[in-house]
PDB file of C-alpha atoms in Angstrom:
ATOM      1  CA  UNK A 262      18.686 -13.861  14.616  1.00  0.00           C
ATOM      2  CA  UNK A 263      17.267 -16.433  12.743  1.00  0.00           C
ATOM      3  CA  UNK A 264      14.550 -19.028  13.096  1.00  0.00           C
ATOM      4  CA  UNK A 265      12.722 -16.586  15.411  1.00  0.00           C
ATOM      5  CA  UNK A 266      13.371 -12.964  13.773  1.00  0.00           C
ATOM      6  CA  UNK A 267      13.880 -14.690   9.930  1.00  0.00           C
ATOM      7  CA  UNK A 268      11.880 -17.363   9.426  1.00  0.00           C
ATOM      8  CA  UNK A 269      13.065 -20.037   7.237  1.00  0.00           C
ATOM      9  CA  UNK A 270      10.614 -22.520   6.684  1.00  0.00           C
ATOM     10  CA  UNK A 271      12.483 -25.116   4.405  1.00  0.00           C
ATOM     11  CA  UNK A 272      16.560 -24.991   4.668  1.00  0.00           C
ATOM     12  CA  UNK A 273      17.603 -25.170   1.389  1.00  0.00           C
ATOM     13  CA  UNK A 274      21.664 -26.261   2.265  1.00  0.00           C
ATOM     14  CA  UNK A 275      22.467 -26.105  -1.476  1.00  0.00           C
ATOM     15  CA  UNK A 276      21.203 -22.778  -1.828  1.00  0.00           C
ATOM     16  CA  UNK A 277      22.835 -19.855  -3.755  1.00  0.00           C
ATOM     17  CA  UNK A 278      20.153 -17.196  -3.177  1.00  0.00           C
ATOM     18  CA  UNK A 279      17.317 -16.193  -0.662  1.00  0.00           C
ATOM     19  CA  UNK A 280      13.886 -14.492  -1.378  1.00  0.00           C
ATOM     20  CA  UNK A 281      13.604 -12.282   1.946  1.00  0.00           C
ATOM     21  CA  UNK A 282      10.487 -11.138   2.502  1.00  0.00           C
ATOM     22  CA  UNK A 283       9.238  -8.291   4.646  1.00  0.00           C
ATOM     23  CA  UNK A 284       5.349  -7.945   6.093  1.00  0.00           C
ATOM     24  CA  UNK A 285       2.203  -5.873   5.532  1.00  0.00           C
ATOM     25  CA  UNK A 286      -0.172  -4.171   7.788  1.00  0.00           C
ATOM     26  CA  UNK A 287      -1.853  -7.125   9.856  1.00  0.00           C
ATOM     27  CA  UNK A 288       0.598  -9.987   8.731  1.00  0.00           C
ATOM     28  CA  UNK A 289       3.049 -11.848   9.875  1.00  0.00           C
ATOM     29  CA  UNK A 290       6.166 -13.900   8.172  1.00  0.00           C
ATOM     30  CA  UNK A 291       3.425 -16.809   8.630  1.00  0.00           C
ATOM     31  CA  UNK A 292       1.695 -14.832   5.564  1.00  0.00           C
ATOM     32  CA  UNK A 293       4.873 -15.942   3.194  1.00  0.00           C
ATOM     33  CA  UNK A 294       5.460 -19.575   4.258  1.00  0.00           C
ATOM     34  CA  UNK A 295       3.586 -21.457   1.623  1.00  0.00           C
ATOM     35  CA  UNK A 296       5.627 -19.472  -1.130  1.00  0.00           C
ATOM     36  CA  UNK A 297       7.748 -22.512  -0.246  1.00  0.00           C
ATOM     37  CA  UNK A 298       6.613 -25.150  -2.416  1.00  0.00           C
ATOM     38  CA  UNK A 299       6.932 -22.653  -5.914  1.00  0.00           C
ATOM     39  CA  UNK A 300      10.635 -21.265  -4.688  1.00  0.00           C
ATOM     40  CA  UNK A 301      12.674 -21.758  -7.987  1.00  0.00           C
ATOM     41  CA  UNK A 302      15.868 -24.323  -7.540  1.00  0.00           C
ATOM     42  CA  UNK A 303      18.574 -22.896  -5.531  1.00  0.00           C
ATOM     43  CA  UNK A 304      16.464 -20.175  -3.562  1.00  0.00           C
ATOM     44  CA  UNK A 305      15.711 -20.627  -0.029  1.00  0.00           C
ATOM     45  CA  UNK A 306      12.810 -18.663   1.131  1.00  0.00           C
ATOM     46  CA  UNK A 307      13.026 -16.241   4.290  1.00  0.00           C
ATOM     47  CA  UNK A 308      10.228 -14.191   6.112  1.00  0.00           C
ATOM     48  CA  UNK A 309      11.419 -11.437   8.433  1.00  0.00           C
ATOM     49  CA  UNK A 310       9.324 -11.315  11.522  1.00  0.00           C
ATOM     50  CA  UNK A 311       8.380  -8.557  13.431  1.00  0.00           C
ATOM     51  CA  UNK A 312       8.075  -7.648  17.119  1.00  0.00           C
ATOM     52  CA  UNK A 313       5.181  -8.527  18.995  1.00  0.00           C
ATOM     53  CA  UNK A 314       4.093 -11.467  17.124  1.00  0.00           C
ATOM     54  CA  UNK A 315       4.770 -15.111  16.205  1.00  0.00           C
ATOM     55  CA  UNK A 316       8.144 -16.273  17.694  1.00  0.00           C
ATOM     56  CA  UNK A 317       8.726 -12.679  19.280  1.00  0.00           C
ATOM     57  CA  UNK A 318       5.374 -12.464  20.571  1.00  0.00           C
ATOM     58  CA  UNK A 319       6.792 -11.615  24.143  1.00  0.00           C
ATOM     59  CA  UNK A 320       8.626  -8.466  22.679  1.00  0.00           C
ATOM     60  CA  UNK A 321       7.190  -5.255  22.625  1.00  0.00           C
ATOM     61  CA  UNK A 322       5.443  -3.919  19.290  1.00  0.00           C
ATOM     62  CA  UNK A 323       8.158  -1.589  17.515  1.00  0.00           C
ATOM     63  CA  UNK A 324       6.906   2.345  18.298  1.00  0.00           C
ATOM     64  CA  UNK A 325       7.003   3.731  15.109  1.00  0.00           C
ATOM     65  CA  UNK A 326       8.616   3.350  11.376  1.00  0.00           C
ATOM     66  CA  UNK A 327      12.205   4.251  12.030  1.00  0.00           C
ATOM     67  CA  UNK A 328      12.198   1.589  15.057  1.00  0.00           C
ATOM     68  CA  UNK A 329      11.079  -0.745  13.262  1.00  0.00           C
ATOM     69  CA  UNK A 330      12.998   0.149  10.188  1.00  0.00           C
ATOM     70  CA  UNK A 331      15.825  -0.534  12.012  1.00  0.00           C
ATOM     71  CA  UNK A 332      15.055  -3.886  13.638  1.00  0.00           C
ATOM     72  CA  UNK A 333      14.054  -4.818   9.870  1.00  0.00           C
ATOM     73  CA  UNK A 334      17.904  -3.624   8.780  1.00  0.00           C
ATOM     74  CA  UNK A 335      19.158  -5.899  11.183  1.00  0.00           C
ATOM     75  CA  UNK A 336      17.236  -8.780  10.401  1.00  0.00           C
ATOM     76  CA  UNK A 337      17.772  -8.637   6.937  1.00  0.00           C
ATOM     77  CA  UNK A 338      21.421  -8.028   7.484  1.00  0.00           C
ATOM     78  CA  UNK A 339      21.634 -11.170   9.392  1.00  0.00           C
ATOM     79  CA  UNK A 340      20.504 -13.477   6.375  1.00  0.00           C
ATOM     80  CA  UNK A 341      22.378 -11.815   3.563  1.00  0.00           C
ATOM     81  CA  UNK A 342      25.389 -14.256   3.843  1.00  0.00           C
ATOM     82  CA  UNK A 343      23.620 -15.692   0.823  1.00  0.00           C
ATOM     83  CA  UNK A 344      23.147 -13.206  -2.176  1.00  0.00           C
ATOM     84  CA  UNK A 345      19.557 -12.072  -1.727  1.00  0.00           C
ATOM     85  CA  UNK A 346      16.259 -11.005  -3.172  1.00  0.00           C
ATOM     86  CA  UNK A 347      14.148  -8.246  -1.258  1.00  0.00           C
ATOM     87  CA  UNK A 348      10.311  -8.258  -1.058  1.00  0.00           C
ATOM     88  CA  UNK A 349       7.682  -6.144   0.577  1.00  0.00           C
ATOM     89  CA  UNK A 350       4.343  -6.425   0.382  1.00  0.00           C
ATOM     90  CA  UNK A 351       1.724  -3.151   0.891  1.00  0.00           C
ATOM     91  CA  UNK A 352       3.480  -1.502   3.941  1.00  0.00           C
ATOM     92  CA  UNK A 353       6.076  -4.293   3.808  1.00  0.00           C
ATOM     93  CA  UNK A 354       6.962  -2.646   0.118  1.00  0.00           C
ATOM     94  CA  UNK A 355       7.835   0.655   1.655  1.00  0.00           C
ATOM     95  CA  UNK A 356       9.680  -1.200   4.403  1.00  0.00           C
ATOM     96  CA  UNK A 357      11.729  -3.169   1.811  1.00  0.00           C
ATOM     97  CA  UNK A 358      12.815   0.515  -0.167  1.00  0.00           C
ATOM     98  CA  UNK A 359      13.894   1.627   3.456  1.00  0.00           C
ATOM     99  CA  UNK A 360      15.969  -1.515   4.489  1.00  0.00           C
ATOM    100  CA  UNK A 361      17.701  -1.628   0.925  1.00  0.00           C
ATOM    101  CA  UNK A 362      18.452   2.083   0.925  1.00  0.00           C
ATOM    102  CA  UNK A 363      19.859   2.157   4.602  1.00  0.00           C
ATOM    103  CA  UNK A 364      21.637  -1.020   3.739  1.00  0.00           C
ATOM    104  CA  UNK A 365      23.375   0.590   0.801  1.00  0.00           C
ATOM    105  CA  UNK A 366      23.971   3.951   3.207  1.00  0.00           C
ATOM    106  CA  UNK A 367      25.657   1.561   5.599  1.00  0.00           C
ATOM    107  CA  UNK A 368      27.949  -0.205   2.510  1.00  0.00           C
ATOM    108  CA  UNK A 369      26.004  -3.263   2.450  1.00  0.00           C
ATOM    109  CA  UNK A 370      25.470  -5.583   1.443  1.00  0.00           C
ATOM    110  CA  UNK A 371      22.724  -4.821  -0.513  1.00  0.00           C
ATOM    111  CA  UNK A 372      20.376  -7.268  -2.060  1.00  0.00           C
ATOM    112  CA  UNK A 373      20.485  -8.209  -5.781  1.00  0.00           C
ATOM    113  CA  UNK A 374      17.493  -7.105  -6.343  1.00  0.00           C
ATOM    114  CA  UNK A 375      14.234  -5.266  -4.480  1.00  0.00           C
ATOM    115  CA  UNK A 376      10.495  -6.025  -5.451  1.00  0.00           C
ATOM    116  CA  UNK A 377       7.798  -3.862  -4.036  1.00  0.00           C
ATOM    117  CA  UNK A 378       4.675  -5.331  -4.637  1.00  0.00           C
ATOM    118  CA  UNK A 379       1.095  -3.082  -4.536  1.00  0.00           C
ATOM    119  CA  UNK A 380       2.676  -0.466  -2.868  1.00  0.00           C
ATOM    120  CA  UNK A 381       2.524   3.271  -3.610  1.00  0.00           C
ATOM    121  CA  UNK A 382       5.982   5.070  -4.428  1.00  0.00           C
ATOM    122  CA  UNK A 383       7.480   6.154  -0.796  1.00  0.00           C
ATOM    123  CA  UNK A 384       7.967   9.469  -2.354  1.00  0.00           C
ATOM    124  CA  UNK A 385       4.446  10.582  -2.668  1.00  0.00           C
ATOM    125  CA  UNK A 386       4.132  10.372   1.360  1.00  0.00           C
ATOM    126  CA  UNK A 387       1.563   8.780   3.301  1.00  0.00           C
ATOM    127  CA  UNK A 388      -1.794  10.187   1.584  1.00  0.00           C
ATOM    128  CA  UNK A 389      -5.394   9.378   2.653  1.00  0.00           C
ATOM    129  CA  UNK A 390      -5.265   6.557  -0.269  1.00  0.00           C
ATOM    130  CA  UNK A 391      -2.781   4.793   1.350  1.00  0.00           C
ATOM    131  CA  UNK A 392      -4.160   4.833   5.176  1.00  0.00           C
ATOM    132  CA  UNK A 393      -6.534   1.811   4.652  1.00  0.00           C
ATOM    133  CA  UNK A 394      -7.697   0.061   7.143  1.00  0.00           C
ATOM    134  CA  UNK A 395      -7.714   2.702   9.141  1.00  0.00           C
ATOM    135  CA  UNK A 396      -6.892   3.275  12.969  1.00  0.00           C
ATOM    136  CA  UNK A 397     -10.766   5.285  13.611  1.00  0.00           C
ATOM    137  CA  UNK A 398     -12.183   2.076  11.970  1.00  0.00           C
ATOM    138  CA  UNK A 399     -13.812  -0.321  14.917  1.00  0.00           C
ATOM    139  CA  UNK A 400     -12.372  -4.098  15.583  1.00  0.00           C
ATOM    140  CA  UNK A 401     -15.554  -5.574  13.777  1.00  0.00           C
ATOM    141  CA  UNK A 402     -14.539  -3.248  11.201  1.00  0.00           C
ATOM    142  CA  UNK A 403     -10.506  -4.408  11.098  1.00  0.00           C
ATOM    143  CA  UNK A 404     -11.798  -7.693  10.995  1.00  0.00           C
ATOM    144  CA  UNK A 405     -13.869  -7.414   8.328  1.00  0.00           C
ATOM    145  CA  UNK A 406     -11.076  -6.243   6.461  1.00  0.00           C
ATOM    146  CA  UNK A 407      -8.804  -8.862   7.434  1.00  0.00           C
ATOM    147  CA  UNK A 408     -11.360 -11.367   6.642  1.00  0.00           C
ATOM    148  CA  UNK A 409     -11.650  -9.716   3.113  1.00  0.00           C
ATOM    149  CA  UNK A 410      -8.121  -8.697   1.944  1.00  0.00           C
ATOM    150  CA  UNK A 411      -5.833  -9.307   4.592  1.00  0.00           C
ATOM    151  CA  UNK A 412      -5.013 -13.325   3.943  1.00  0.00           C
ATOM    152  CA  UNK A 413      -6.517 -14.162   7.450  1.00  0.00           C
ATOM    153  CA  UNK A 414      -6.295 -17.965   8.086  1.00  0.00           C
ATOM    154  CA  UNK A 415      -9.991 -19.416   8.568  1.00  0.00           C
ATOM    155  CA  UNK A 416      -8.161 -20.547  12.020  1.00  0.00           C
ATOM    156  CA  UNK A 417      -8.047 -17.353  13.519  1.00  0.00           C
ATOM    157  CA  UNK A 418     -11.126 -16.024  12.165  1.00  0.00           C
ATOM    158  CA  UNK A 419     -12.986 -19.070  14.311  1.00  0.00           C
ATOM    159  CA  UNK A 420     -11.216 -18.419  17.646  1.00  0.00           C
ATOM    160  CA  UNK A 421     -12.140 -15.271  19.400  1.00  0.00           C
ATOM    161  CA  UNK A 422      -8.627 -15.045  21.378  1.00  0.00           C
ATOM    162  CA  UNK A 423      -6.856 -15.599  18.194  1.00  0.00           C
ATOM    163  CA  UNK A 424      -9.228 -12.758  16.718  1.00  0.00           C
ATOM    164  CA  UNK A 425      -8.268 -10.267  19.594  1.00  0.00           C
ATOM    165  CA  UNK A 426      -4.581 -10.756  19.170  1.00  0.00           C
ATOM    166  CA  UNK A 427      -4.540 -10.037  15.804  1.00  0.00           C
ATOM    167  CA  UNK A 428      -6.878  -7.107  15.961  1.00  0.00           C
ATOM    168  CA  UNK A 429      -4.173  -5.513  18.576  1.00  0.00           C
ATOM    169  CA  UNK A 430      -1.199  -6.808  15.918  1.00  0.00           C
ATOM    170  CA  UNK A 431      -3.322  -4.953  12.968  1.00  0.00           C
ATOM    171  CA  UNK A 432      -3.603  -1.945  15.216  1.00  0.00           C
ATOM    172  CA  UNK A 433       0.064  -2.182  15.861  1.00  0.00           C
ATOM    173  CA  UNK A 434       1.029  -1.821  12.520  1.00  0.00           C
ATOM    174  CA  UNK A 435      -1.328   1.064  11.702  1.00  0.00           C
ATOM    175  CA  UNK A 436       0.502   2.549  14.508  1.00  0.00           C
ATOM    176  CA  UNK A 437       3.971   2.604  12.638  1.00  0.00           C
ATOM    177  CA  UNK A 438       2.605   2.913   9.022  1.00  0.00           C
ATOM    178  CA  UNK A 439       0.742   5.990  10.007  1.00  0.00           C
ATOM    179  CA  UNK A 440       4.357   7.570  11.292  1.00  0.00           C
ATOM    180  CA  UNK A 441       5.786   6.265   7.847  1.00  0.00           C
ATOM    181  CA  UNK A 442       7.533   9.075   5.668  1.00  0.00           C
ATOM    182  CA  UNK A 443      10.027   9.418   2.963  1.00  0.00           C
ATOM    183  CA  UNK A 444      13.500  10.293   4.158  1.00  0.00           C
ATOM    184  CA  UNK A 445      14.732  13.140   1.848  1.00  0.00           C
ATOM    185  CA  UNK A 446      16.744  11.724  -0.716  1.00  0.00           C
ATOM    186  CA  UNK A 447      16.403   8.195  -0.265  1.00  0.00           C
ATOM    187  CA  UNK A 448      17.062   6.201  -3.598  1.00  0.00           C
ATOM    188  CA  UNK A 449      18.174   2.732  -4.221  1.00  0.00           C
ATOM    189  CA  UNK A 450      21.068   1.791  -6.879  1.00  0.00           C
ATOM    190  CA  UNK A 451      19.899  -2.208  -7.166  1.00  0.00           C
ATOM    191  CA  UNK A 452      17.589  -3.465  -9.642  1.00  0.00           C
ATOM    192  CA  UNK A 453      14.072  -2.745  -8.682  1.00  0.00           C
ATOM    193  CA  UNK A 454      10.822  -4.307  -9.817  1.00  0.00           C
ATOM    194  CA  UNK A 455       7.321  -3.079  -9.110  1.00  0.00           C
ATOM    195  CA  UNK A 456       4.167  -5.136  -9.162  1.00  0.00           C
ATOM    196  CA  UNK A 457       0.788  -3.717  -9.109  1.00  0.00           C
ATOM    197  CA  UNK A 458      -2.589  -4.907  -9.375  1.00  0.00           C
ATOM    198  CA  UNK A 459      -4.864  -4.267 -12.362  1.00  0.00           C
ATOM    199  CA  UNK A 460      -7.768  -3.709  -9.923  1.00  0.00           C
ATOM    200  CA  UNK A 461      -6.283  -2.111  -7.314  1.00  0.00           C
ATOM    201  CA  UNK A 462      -7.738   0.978  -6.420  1.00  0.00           C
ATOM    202  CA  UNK A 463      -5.057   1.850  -3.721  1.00  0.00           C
ATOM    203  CA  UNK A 464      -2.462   2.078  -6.069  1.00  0.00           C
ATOM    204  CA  UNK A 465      -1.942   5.486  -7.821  1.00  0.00           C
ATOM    205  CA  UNK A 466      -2.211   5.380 -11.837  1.00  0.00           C
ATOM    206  CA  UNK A 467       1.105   7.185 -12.078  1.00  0.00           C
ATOM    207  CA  UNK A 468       2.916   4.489  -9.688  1.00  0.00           C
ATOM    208  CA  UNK A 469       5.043   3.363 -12.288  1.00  0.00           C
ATOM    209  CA  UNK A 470       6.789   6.516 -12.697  1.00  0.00           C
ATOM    210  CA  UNK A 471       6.970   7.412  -9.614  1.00  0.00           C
ATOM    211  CA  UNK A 472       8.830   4.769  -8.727  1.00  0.00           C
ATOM    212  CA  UNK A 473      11.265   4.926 -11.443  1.00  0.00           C
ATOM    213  CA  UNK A 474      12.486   8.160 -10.194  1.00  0.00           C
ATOM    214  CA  UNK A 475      13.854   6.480  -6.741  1.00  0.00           C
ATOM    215  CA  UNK A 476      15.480   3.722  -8.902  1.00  0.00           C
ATOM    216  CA  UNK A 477      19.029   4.552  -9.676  1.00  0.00           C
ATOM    217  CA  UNK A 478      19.664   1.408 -11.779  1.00  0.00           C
ATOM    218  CA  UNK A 479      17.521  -1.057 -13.580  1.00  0.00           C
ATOM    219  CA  UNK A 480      13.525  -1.001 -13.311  1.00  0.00           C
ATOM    220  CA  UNK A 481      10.015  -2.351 -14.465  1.00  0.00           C
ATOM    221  CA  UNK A 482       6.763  -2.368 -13.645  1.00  0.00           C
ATOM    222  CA  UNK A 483       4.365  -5.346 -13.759  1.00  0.00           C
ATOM    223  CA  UNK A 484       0.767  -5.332 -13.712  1.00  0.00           C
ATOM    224  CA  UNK A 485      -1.001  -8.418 -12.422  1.00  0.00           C
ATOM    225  CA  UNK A 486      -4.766  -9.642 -12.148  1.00  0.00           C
ATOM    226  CA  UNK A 487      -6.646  -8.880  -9.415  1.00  0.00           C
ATOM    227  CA  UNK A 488      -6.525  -6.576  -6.804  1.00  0.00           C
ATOM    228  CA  UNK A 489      -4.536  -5.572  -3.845  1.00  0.00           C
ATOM    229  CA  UNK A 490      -3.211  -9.286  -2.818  1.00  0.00           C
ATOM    230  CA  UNK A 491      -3.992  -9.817  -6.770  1.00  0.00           C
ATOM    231  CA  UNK A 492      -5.878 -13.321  -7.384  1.00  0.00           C
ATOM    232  CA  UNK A 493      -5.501 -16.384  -5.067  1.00  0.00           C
ATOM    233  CA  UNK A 494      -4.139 -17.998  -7.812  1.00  0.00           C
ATOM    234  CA  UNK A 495      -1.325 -14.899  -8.820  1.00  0.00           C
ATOM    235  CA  UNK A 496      -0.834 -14.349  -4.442  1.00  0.00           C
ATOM    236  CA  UNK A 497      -0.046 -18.555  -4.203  1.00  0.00           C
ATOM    237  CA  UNK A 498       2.760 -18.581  -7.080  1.00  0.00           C
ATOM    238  CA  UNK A 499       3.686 -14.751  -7.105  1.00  0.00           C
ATOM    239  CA  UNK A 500       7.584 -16.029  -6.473  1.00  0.00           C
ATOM    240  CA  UNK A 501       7.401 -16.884 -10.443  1.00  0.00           C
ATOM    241  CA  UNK A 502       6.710 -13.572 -10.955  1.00  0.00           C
ATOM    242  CA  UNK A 503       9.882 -11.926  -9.645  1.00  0.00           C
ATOM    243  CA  UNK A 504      12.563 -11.798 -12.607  1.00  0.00           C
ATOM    244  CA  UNK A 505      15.537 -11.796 -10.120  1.00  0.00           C
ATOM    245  CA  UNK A 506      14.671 -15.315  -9.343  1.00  0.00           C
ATOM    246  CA  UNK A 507      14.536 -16.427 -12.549  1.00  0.00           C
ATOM    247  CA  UNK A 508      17.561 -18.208 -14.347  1.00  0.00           C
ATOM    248  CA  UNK A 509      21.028 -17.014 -13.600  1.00  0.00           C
TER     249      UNK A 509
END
């Protein structure tokens, strides 16, 4: 599965770790590869990639959370013969509980540690807070939002096919996070780590807490400048901020 479904932009052959990394609403592995020049010594960086876009453009967009919840078990499955950090981002943090709670269902092996990163607890449900960009909202609109929040390269911004495409992949997404819910009982038993934005206005005030109750084992919460994708400054070396990757 790899190099098209788990992107790995730098082989690191003397690696004894990975940082996996799942997507949010609108992006693509693409959105994780320049985490590569801050990855700590011995970690190799990995982006899962979805269906429908980037090397699996030709496949068919996933129909709704549990289908792609699954493809994402699978992919993440097919890295971890390296001891492994997960990380989701927005909808990708929901998608990283998921994959590390049906990995543990299914005996593993589990990753060493998850970090969901401006991402509301899964238990709440998918409220009206958490439905942004929405699928009522025009293309201009989605756009706009891309242009704003979303990390959209300046590439694809200037090119009116490359615009279209990822207006449908946006919509995609919406698709499957709007089907998103909490299976009963889910819970994780590995480390779990929670990063939030000081101005984020998505993120609920009692997030922290939340999340502790689906953590089994060890947790904290860290709150970081800046918004949803925090600062440009915190997005670009947000790998230092994970304490799994820190010195064995």
């Amino acid at each position: 599965m790899q190099d098209t479904v788990v992107v790995r932009p730098q082989q690191v052959p003397s690696a004894s770790r990975r940082l996996i990394c799942l997507g949010f609403c609108g992006g693509g592995a693409g959105s994780y590869l320049a985490w590569t020049e801050v990855m700590p010594p011995g970690t190799e960086l990995a982006a899962v990639c979805y269906p429908g876009r980037e090397g699996r453009f030709a496949e068919e967009f996933a129909d709704d959370w549990d289908a792609l919840a699954t493809d994402a078990v699978a992919a993440v499955r097919s890295a971890a013969d390296l001891p492994y950090v997960l990380f989701g981002h927005s909808m990708g943090g929901w998608m990283a509980f998921d994959v590390a709670a049906r990995i543990e269902e299914q005996g593993g092996p589990v990753p060493e540690a998850l970090v969901v990163s401006s991402a509301n607890a899964p238990s709440r449900g998918l409220t009206p807070q958490d439905m942004f960009p929405a699928q009522s909202q025009s293309d201009d609109e989605l756009m706009d939002w891309m242009k704003t929040f979303g990390l959209m390269p300046d590439h694809v911004l200037g090119d009116p096919d490359l615009s279209e495409i990822a207006v449908e992949l946006m919509r995609a997404d919406l698709r499957v996070r709007d089907s998103f819910y909490h299976r009963q009982g889910a819970t994780v038993g590995v480390p779990v780590q929670v990063l939030t934005g000081a101005a984020d206005e998505v993120i609920d005030p009692r997030t922290a807490q939340q999340w502790r109750t689906l953590a089994r084992g060890a947790f904290r919460h860290d709150e970081l400048p800046g918004g949803h994708f925090y600062t440009p400054e915190v997005w670009q070396h947000l790998p230092s901020r994970i304490a799994a990757l820190g010195p064995r």
